[in-house]
Coordinates of N, CA and C in Angstrom, one line a residue:
X1 N 65.8 -60.3 14.0 CA 66.6 -60.6 15.2 C 65.7 -61.0 16.3
X2 N 64.3 -60.7 16.2 CA 63.4 -61.0 17.3 C 62.8 -62.3 17.2
X3 N 63.1 -63.1 16.2 CA 62.5 -64.4 16.0 C 61.1 -64.4 15.4
X4 N 60.7 -63.3 14.9 CA 59.3 -63.2 14.3 C 59.4 -63.9 12.9
X5 N 58.3 -64.5 12.5 CA 58.2 -65.1 11.2 C 57.0 -64.5 10.5
X6 N 57.1 -64.4 9.2 CA 55.9 -63.8 8.4 C 54.9 -64.9 8.2
X7 N 53.7 -64.6 8.4 CA 52.6 -65.6 8.2 C 51.7 -65.1 7.0
X8 N 51.6 -65.9 6.0 CA 50.8 -65.6 4.9 C 49.3 -65.6 5.3
X9 N 48.5 -64.5 5.0 CA 47.2 -64.4 5.5 C 46.3 -65.6 5.1
X10 N 46.6 -66.3 4.0 CA 45.8 -67.4 3.6 C 46.0 -68.6 4.5
X11 N 47.2 -68.6 5.2 CA 47.5 -69.7 6.2 C 46.6 -69.5 7.4
X12 N 46.5 -68.2 7.8 CA 45.6 -67.9 9.0 C 44.1 -68.2 8.6
X13 N 43.7 -67.8 7.4 CA 42.4 -68.1 6.9 C 42.1 -69.6 6.9
X14 N 43.1 -70.4 6.5 CA 42.9 -71.9 6.4 C 42.7 -72.4 7.9
X15 N 43.5 -71.9 8.8 CA 43.4 -72.3 10.2 C 42.0 -71.9 10.8
X16 N 41.5 -70.7 10.4 CA 40.2 -70.3 10.9 C 39.1 -71.2 10.4
X17 N 39.3 -71.6 9.2 CA 38.2 -72.5 8.6 C 38.1 -73.8 9.3
X18 N 39.2 -74.3 9.9 CA 39.1 -75.6 10.6 C 38.2 -75.5 11.8
X19 N 38.0 -74.3 12.3 CA 37.2 -74.1 13.5 C 35.9 -73.3 13.3
X20 N 35.8 -72.8 12.1 CA 34.6 -71.9 11.8 C 33.9 -72.4 10.6
X21 N 32.8 -73.2 10.8 CA 32.1 -73.7 9.6 C 31.5 -72.6 8.8
X22 N 31.3 -71.4 9.4 CA 30.7 -70.3 8.6 C 31.6 -69.9 7.4
X23 N 32.8 -70.3 7.4 CA 33.7 -70.0 6.3 C 33.7 -71.0 5.2
X24 N 32.9 -72.1 5.3 CA 32.8 -73.1 4.3 C 32.5 -72.4 2.9
X25 N 33.3 -72.8 1.9 CA 33.1 -72.3 0.5 C 33.4 -70.9 0.4
X26 N 34.0 -70.2 1.4 CA 34.4 -68.8 1.2 C 35.9 -68.8 1.2
X27 N 36.5 -68.5 0.1 CA 38.0 -68.5 0.0 C 38.5 -67.1 -0.5
X28 N 39.8 -66.9 -0.3 CA 40.5 -65.7 -0.7 C 40.3 -65.5 -2.2
X29 N 40.4 -66.6 -3.0 CA 40.3 -66.5 -4.4 C 38.9 -66.0 -4.8
X30 N 37.8 -66.6 -4.2 CA 36.5 -66.2 -4.5 C 36.2 -64.7 -4.1
X31 N 36.8 -64.3 -2.9 CA 36.6 -62.9 -2.5 C 37.2 -62.0 -3.5
X32 N 38.4 -62.4 -4.0 CA 39.1 -61.5 -4.9 C 38.4 -61.4 -6.3
X33 N 37.8 -62.5 -6.7 CA 37.2 -62.5 -8.0 C 35.7 -62.0 -8.0
X34 N 35.0 -62.4 -6.9 CA 33.6 -62.1 -6.8 C 33.3 -60.9 -6.0
X35 N 34.3 -60.4 -5.2 CA 34.0 -59.2 -4.4 C 33.4 -59.5 -3.0
X36 N 32.4 -60.4 -3.0 CA 31.8 -60.7 -1.7 C 31.2 -62.1 -1.9
X37 N 31.2 -62.9 -0.8 CA 30.5 -64.1 -0.7 C 29.9 -64.1 0.7
X38 N 28.6 -64.3 0.8 CA 28.0 -64.2 2.1 C 27.7 -65.6 2.7
X39 N 27.6 -65.6 4.0 CA 27.4 -66.8 4.8 C 25.8 -67.0 4.8
X40 N 25.3 -68.2 4.7 CA 26.1 -69.4 4.4 C 26.2 -69.6 2.8
X41 N 27.3 -70.1 2.4 CA 27.6 -70.4 1.0 C 27.6 -71.9 1.0
X42 N 26.6 -72.5 0.2 CA 26.4 -74.0 0.2 C 27.3 -74.7 -0.7
X43 N 28.0 -74.0 -1.7 CA 28.9 -74.7 -2.6 C 30.0 -73.7 -3.1
X44 N 31.0 -74.2 -3.8 CA 32.0 -73.3 -4.2 C 31.6 -72.2 -5.2
X45 N 30.3 -72.4 -5.8 CA 29.8 -71.4 -6.7 C 28.6 -70.6 -6.2
X46 N 28.2 -71.0 -5.0 CA 27.0 -70.3 -4.4 C 27.5 -68.9 -3.8
X47 N 26.8 -67.8 -4.3 CA 27.2 -66.5 -3.8 C 26.8 -66.3 -2.3
X48 N 25.9 -67.1 -1.8 CA 25.5 -67.0 -0.5 C 23.9 -67.1 -0.4
X49 N 23.4 -67.6 0.6 CA 22.0 -67.8 0.8 C 21.4 -66.5 1.4
X50 N 20.2 -66.2 0.9 CA 19.5 -65.0 1.4 C 19.0 -65.1 2.8
X51 N 18.8 -66.4 3.3 CA 18.3 -66.6 4.6 C 19.2 -67.5 5.4
X52 N 19.7 -67.1 6.5 CA 20.5 -67.9 7.4 C 19.6 -69.0 8.1
X53 N 20.0 -70.2 8.2 CA 19.3 -71.3 8.9 C 17.9 -71.5 8.2
X54 N 17.9 -71.4 6.9 CA 16.6 -71.7 6.2 C 16.2 -73.1 6.3
X55 N 17.2 -74.0 6.4 CA 16.9 -75.5 6.6 C 16.8 -76.0 8.0
X56 N 16.9 -75.0 8.9 CA 16.9 -75.4 10.3 C 18.1 -74.9 11.1
X57 N 18.0 -74.9 12.4 CA 19.0 -74.4 13.2 C 20.0 -75.6 13.6
X58 N 21.3 -75.2 13.9 CA 22.2 -76.3 14.2 C 22.0 -76.8 15.6
X59 N 20.9 -77.4 15.9 CA 20.5 -78.1 17.1 C 20.0 -79.4 16.8
X60 N 19.9 -80.3 17.8 CA 19.6 -81.7 17.5 C 18.3 -81.9 16.8
X61 N 17.3 -81.1 17.2 CA 15.9 -81.2 16.5 C 15.8 -80.2 15.4
X62 N 16.8 -79.3 15.1 CA 16.8 -78.4 14.0 C 15.9 -77.1 14.3
X63 N 15.4 -77.1 15.5 CA 14.5 -75.9 15.9 C 15.3 -74.9 16.7
X64 N 14.9 -73.7 16.6 CA 15.5 -72.6 17.4 C 15.1 -72.7 18.8
X65 N 15.9 -72.2 19.7 CA 15.5 -72.2 21.2 C 15.3 -70.8 21.6
X66 N 14.2 -70.4 22.0 CA 13.9 -69.0 22.5 C 13.9 -69.1 24.0
X67 N 14.5 -68.1 24.6 CA 14.6 -68.0 26.1 C 14.0 -66.6 26.5
X68 N 12.9 -66.6 27.3 CA 12.3 -65.4 27.7 C 13.3 -64.5 28.5
X69 N 13.2 -63.3 28.4 CA 14.0 -62.4 29.2 C 13.2 -61.3 29.9
X70 N 13.5 -61.1 31.1 CA 12.8 -60.1 31.9 C 13.4 -58.7 31.6
X71 N 12.6 -57.7 31.3 CA 13.2 -56.4 31.1 C 13.5 -55.8 32.4
X72 N 14.8 -55.3 32.5 CA 15.2 -54.6 33.7 C 15.3 -53.1 33.4
X73 N 14.7 -52.3 34.3 CA 14.7 -50.9 34.1 C 16.1 -50.3 34.1
X74 N 16.3 -49.2 33.3 CA 17.7 -48.6 33.4 C 18.0 -48.1 34.8
X75 N 19.3 -48.2 35.1 CA 19.7 -47.7 36.4 C 19.6 -46.2 36.5
X76 N 19.7 -45.5 35.4 CA 19.7 -44.1 35.4 C 18.6 -43.5 34.6
X77 N 17.4 -43.6 35.1 CA 16.2 -43.2 34.4 C 16.0 -41.7 34.3
X78 N 15.5 -41.1 33.2 CA 15.2 -39.7 33.2 C 14.3 -39.2 34.3
X79 N 14.5 -38.0 34.7 CA 13.7 -37.4 35.7 C 13.5 -35.9 35.4
X80 N 13.0 -35.1 36.3 CA 12.8 -33.7 36.1 C 14.1 -32.9 35.8
X81 N 15.1 -33.3 36.5 CA 16.4 -32.6 36.4 C 17.2 -33.1 35.1
X82 N 17.1 -34.3 34.8 CA 17.8 -34.9 33.6 C 16.7 -35.6 32.7
X83 N 16.0 -34.8 31.9 CA 14.8 -35.3 31.3 C 15.0 -36.1 30.0
X84 N 16.2 -36.0 29.4 CA 16.4 -36.6 28.1 C 17.3 -37.9 28.3
X85 N 17.5 -38.6 27.2 CA 18.3 -39.8 27.2 C 19.5 -39.6 26.3
X86 N 20.7 -39.9 26.9 CA 21.9 -39.9 26.2 C 22.3 -41.3 25.7
X87 N 22.6 -41.5 24.5 CA 23.1 -42.7 24.0 C 24.4 -42.5 23.3
X88 N 25.3 -43.4 23.3 CA 26.6 -43.3 22.7 C 26.9 -44.3 21.6
X89 N 27.8 -44.0 20.7 CA 28.1 -45.0 19.6 C 29.2 -44.4 18.7
X90 N 29.3 -45.1 17.6 CA 30.3 -44.7 16.6 C 29.7 -43.8 15.5
X91 N 30.6 -43.0 14.9 CA 30.1 -42.3 13.7 C 31.0 -42.8 12.5
X92 N 30.5 -42.5 11.3 CA 31.2 -43.1 10.1 C 32.7 -42.8 10.1
X93 N 33.1 -41.5 10.4 CA 34.5 -41.1 10.2 C 35.4 -41.6 11.3
X94 N 34.9 -41.7 12.5 CA 35.8 -42.0 13.7 C 35.2 -43.2 14.5
X95 N 36.1 -44.1 14.8 CA 35.8 -45.3 15.5 C 36.4 -45.4 16.9
X96 N 35.7 -45.9 17.8 CA 36.1 -46.2 19.2 C 36.8 -45.0 19.8
X97 N 38.0 -45.0 20.2 CA 38.7 -43.9 20.9 C 39.2 -42.9 19.9
X98 N 39.1 -43.2 18.6 CA 39.7 -42.3 17.6 C 41.2 -42.4 17.5
X99 N 41.8 -43.4 18.2 CA 43.3 -43.4 18.2 C 43.9 -43.6 16.9
X100 N 43.2 -44.2 15.9 CA 43.7 -44.3 14.6 C 43.0 -43.3 13.6
X101 N 41.7 -43.3 13.7 CA 40.9 -42.5 12.7 C 41.2 -41.0 12.9
X102 N 41.4 -40.6 14.1 CA 41.7 -39.1 14.2 C 43.1 -38.7 13.9
X103 N 43.9 -39.7 13.6 CA 45.3 -39.4 13.1 C 45.3 -39.4 11.6
X104 N 44.2 -39.8 11.0 CA 44.0 -39.8 9.5 C 43.6 -38.3 9.1
X105 N 44.5 -37.7 8.3 CA 44.2 -36.3 8.0 C 42.9 -36.2 7.2
X106 N 42.6 -37.2 6.3 CA 41.4 -37.1 5.6 C 40.2 -37.2 6.5
X107 N 40.1 -38.2 7.4 CA 39.0 -38.4 8.3 C 38.8 -37.3 9.2
X108 N 40.0 -36.8 9.8 CA 39.9 -35.7 10.7 C 39.4 -34.4 10.1
X109 N 39.7 -34.2 8.8 CA 39.2 -33.0 8.1 C 37.7 -33.1 7.9
X110 N 37.2 -34.3 7.7 CA 35.7 -34.5 7.6 C 35.0 -34.2 8.9
X111 N 35.6 -34.7 10.0 CA 34.9 -34.5 11.3 C 36.0 -34.1 12.3
X112 N 36.4 -32.8 12.3 CA 37.5 -32.4 13.1 C 37.1 -32.0 14.5
X113 N 35.8 -31.7 14.7 CA 35.3 -31.2 16.0 C 34.3 -32.2 16.7
X114 N 34.5 -32.3 18.0 CA 33.5 -33.1 18.7 C 32.1 -32.6 18.5
X115 N 31.2 -33.6 18.2 CA 29.8 -33.2 17.9 C 28.9 -34.2 18.4
X116 N 27.6 -33.8 18.6 CA 26.6 -34.7 19.0 C 25.4 -34.5 18.1
X117 N 24.4 -35.4 18.1 CA 23.3 -35.2 17.2 C 22.0 -35.2 17.9
X118 N 21.1 -34.3 17.5 CA 19.8 -34.2 18.1 C 18.7 -34.0 17.0
X119 N 17.5 -34.3 17.3 CA 16.4 -34.1 16.4 C 16.1 -32.6 16.2
X120 N 15.7 -32.2 15.0 CA 15.5 -30.8 14.7 C 14.5 -30.1 15.7
X121 N 13.5 -30.9 16.1 CA 12.5 -30.3 17.1 C 13.2 -30.0 18.4
X122 N 14.1 -30.8 18.8 CA 14.9 -30.6 20.1 C 15.7 -29.3 20.0
X123 N 16.4 -29.2 18.8 CA 17.2 -28.0 18.6 C 16.4 -26.7 18.6
X124 N 15.2 -26.8 18.0 CA 14.3 -25.7 18.0 C 13.9 -25.3 19.4
X125 N 13.5 -26.3 20.3 CA 13.2 -26.0 21.7 C 14.3 -25.3 22.4
X126 N 15.6 -25.7 22.1 CA 16.7 -25.1 22.7 C 17.1 -23.8 22.2
X127 N 16.5 -23.4 21.0 CA 16.9 -22.2 20.4 C 18.3 -22.3 19.8
X128 N 18.7 -23.5 19.4 CA 20.0 -23.8 18.9 C 19.9 -24.1 17.4
X129 N 20.9 -23.6 16.6 CA 21.0 -24.0 15.2 C 22.2 -25.0 15.1
X130 N 22.2 -25.9 14.1 CA 23.3 -26.8 13.9 C 24.6 -26.0 13.8
X131 N 25.6 -26.5 14.5 CA 26.9 -25.8 14.6 C 27.1 -25.0 15.9
X132 N 26.0 -24.7 16.6 CA 26.1 -24.1 17.9 C 26.5 -25.1 18.9
X133 N 27.0 -24.6 20.0 CA 27.4 -25.5 21.1 C 26.3 -25.6 22.2
X134 N 26.2 -26.8 22.7 CA 25.3 -27.1 23.8 C 26.0 -27.7 24.9
X135 N 25.4 -27.8 26.1 CA 25.9 -28.4 27.3 C 25.2 -29.6 27.6
X136 N 25.9 -30.7 27.7 CA 25.3 -32.0 28.2 C 25.7 -32.3 29.6
X137 N 24.7 -32.5 30.5 CA 25.0 -32.8 31.9 C 24.3 -34.0 32.3
X138 N 25.1 -34.9 33.0 CA 24.5 -36.0 33.7 C 24.9 -35.9 35.2
X139 N 24.5 -36.9 36.0 CA 24.8 -36.9 37.4 C 26.3 -37.1 37.6
X140 N 27.0 -37.4 36.5 CA 28.5 -37.6 36.7 C 29.4 -36.5 36.1
X141 N 28.9 -35.7 35.3 CA 29.7 -34.6 34.7 C 29.0 -33.8 33.6
X142 N 29.8 -32.9 33.1 CA 29.3 -32.0 32.0 C 30.3 -31.8 30.9
X143 N 29.8 -31.8 29.7 CA 30.7 -31.4 28.6 C 30.0 -30.4 27.7
X144 N 30.7 -29.6 27.0 CA 30.2 -28.7 26.0 C 30.6 -29.2 24.6
X145 N 29.7 -29.2 23.7 CA 29.9 -29.9 22.4 C 29.1 -29.3 21.3
X146 N 29.5 -29.3 20.1 CA 28.8 -28.8 18.9 C 27.6 -29.7 18.6
X147 N 26.5 -29.1 18.3 CA 25.2 -29.8 18.0 C 25.0 -30.0 16.5
X148 N 24.6 -31.2 16.1 CA 24.3 -31.5 14.8 C 22.8 -31.8 14.7
X149 N 22.2 -31.7 13.5 CA 20.8 -32.0 13.3 C 20.7 -33.4 12.7
X150 N 19.8 -34.2 13.2 CA 19.7 -35.6 12.7 C 18.3 -36.1 13.0
X151 N 17.5 -36.2 11.9 CA 16.1 -36.7 12.1 C 16.0 -38.1 12.5
X152 N 17.1 -38.8 12.4 CA 17.1 -40.3 12.8 C 17.2 -40.4 14.3
X153 N 17.5 -39.3 15.0 CA 17.6 -39.4 16.5 C 16.3 -39.0 17.1
X154 N 15.8 -39.8 18.0 CA 14.5 -39.5 18.6 C 14.5 -38.1 19.3
X155 N 13.3 -37.4 19.3 CA 13.3 -36.1 19.9 C 13.6 -36.1 21.4
X156 N 13.5 -37.2 22.1 CA 13.9 -37.2 23.5 C 15.3 -37.7 23.8
X157 N 16.1 -37.7 22.8 CA 17.4 -38.4 22.9 C 18.5 -37.5 22.3
X158 N 19.7 -37.7 22.8 CA 20.9 -37.1 22.1 C 21.9 -38.2 21.9
X159 N 22.5 -38.2 20.7 CA 23.5 -39.2 20.3 C 24.9 -38.6 20.4
X160 N 25.8 -39.2 21.2 CA 27.1 -38.7 21.4 C 28.2 -39.8 20.9
X161 N 28.9 -39.4 19.9 CA 30.0 -40.4 19.5 C 31.1 -40.4 20.6
X162 N 31.7 -41.6 20.8 CA 32.7 -41.7 21.8 C 34.2 -41.6 21.4
X163 N 34.4 -40.9 20.2 CA 35.8 -40.9 19.7 C 36.6 -39.7 20.1
X164 N 35.9 -38.7 20.8 CA 36.6 -37.4 21.0 C 37.0 -37.3 22.5
X165 N 38.3 -37.3 22.6 CA 38.9 -37.2 24.0 C 38.6 -35.8 24.6
X166 N 38.4 -34.8 23.8 CA 38.2 -33.5 24.3 C 36.7 -33.3 24.7
X167 N 35.9 -34.2 24.4 CA 34.5 -34.3 24.8 C 34.1 -35.7 25.1
X168 N 34.9 -36.3 26.1 CA 34.8 -37.7 26.3 C 33.5 -38.2 26.8
X169 N 32.9 -39.1 26.1 CA 31.6 -39.7 26.5 C 31.6 -40.3 27.9
X170 N 32.8 -40.8 28.3 CA 32.8 -41.5 29.6 C 32.7 -40.6 30.8
X171 N 32.8 -39.3 30.5 CA 32.6 -38.3 31.6 C 31.1 -38.3 32.0
X172 N 30.3 -38.6 31.0 CA 28.8 -38.6 31.2 C 28.2 -39.9 31.5
X173 N 28.7 -41.0 30.9 CA 28.0 -42.3 30.9 C 28.0 -42.9 32.3
X174 N 27.0 -43.8 32.4 CA 26.8 -44.5 33.7 C 27.6 -45.8 33.7
X175 N 28.5 -46.0 34.7 CA 29.3 -47.3 34.7 C 28.5 -48.5 35.4
X176 N 27.3 -48.2 35.8 CA 26.5 -49.3 36.4 C 26.4 -50.5 35.4
X177 N 26.5 -51.7 35.9 CA 26.4 -52.9 35.1 C 25.1 -53.7 35.3
X178 N 24.7 -54.4 34.3 CA 23.6 -55.2 34.4 C 24.0 -56.5 35.2
X179 N 23.0 -57.1 36.0 CA 23.4 -58.2 36.9 C 23.8 -59.5 36.2
X180 N 23.5 -59.6 34.9 CA 23.8 -60.9 34.3 C 25.0 -60.9 33.4
X181 N 24.9 -60.0 32.4 CA 26.1 -59.9 31.5 C 27.2 -59.1 32.0
X182 N 27.0 -58.3 33.1 CA 28.0 -57.4 33.6 C 28.4 -56.4 32.6
X183 N 27.5 -55.9 31.7 CA 27.8 -55.0 30.7 C 27.4 -53.6 31.2
X184 N 28.4 -52.6 31.1 CA 28.1 -51.3 31.6 C 27.0 -50.6 30.8
X185 N 26.3 -49.7 31.4 CA 25.1 -49.1 30.8 C 25.5 -47.8 30.1
X186 N 26.5 -48.0 29.1 CA 27.0 -46.8 28.4 C 26.0 -46.3 27.4
X187 N 25.0 -47.1 27.0 CA 24.1 -46.7 25.9 C 22.9 -46.0 26.4
X188 N 22.7 -45.8 27.7 CA 21.5 -45.2 28.2 C 21.9 -44.4 29.5
X189 N 21.8 -43.1 29.5 CA 22.0 -42.2 30.6 C 21.0 -41.1 30.6
X190 N 20.5 -40.7 31.8 CA 19.6 -39.6 31.9 C 20.5 -38.3 31.7
X191 N 20.0 -37.4 30.9 CA 20.9 -36.2 30.6 C 20.0 -34.9 30.5
X192 N 20.7 -33.8 30.9 CA 20.1 -32.5 30.7 C 20.8 -31.9 29.5
X193 N 20.1 -31.2 28.6 CA 20.7 -30.6 27.4 C 20.3 -29.1 27.4
X194 N 21.3 -28.3 27.4 CA 21.1 -26.8 27.4 C 21.9 -26.1 26.3
X195 N 21.3 -25.0 25.9 CA 22.1 -24.1 25.0 C 23.2 -23.5 25.9
X196 N 24.4 -23.4 25.3 CA 25.5 -22.8 26.1 C 25.3 -21.4 26.4
X197 N 24.6 -20.7 25.5 CA 24.4 -19.2 25.7 C 23.0 -18.9 26.0
X198 N 22.3 -19.8 26.7 CA 20.9 -19.5 27.1 C 20.5 -20.4 28.2
X199 N 19.4 -20.0 28.9 CA 18.9 -20.7 30.1 C 18.0 -21.8 29.8
X200 N 17.6 -22.0 28.5 CA 16.5 -23.0 28.1 C 17.1 -24.4 28.2
X201 N 16.3 -25.3 28.8 CA 16.7 -26.7 28.8 C 15.7 -27.5 28.0
X202 N 16.2 -28.4 27.2 CA 15.2 -29.2 26.4 C 14.6 -30.2 27.3
X203 N 13.3 -30.5 27.0 CA 12.6 -31.5 27.9 C 11.8 -32.5 27.0

């Protein structure tokens, strides 16, 4: 009654191919039978080339164009009061705001509690074991959250997923934007990390 019409996914795919040359030789049939076809695929039987732009870049002379970029210091640099770096991102089980993944019983059972990740040496300095709660403070706010151990995180850094409304990353992150792309500085904030039940701060 609303005037909606069903669109076959293959029709959408066909329309996308008209505007996206990267889909050349990649079809629903191939994906269903082969499992994956990577870009660029040079023929209907090519599973995909190992190197993108191996024969040149899509520019008149076929050469890439490099543009130098000046490094701009972060707006919120670590100091004596906030000596560590906070970065944010996704985790495997929960994405973005968690509005869908946290409503999944299976995914929420895997990661039911807000958590952040720190290097084992940082946890030792704090006197914290994985599963304990720590306090993260920036110039904008404070949250308390469970600590996880992760050797992939640098010792001077804490990784905070942004899927947990009860420990919202945007309480802490810096909304300052870069002057060119106007992208907020959500990936880098000066932060103080403390054990909830102790006076020691990681440095």
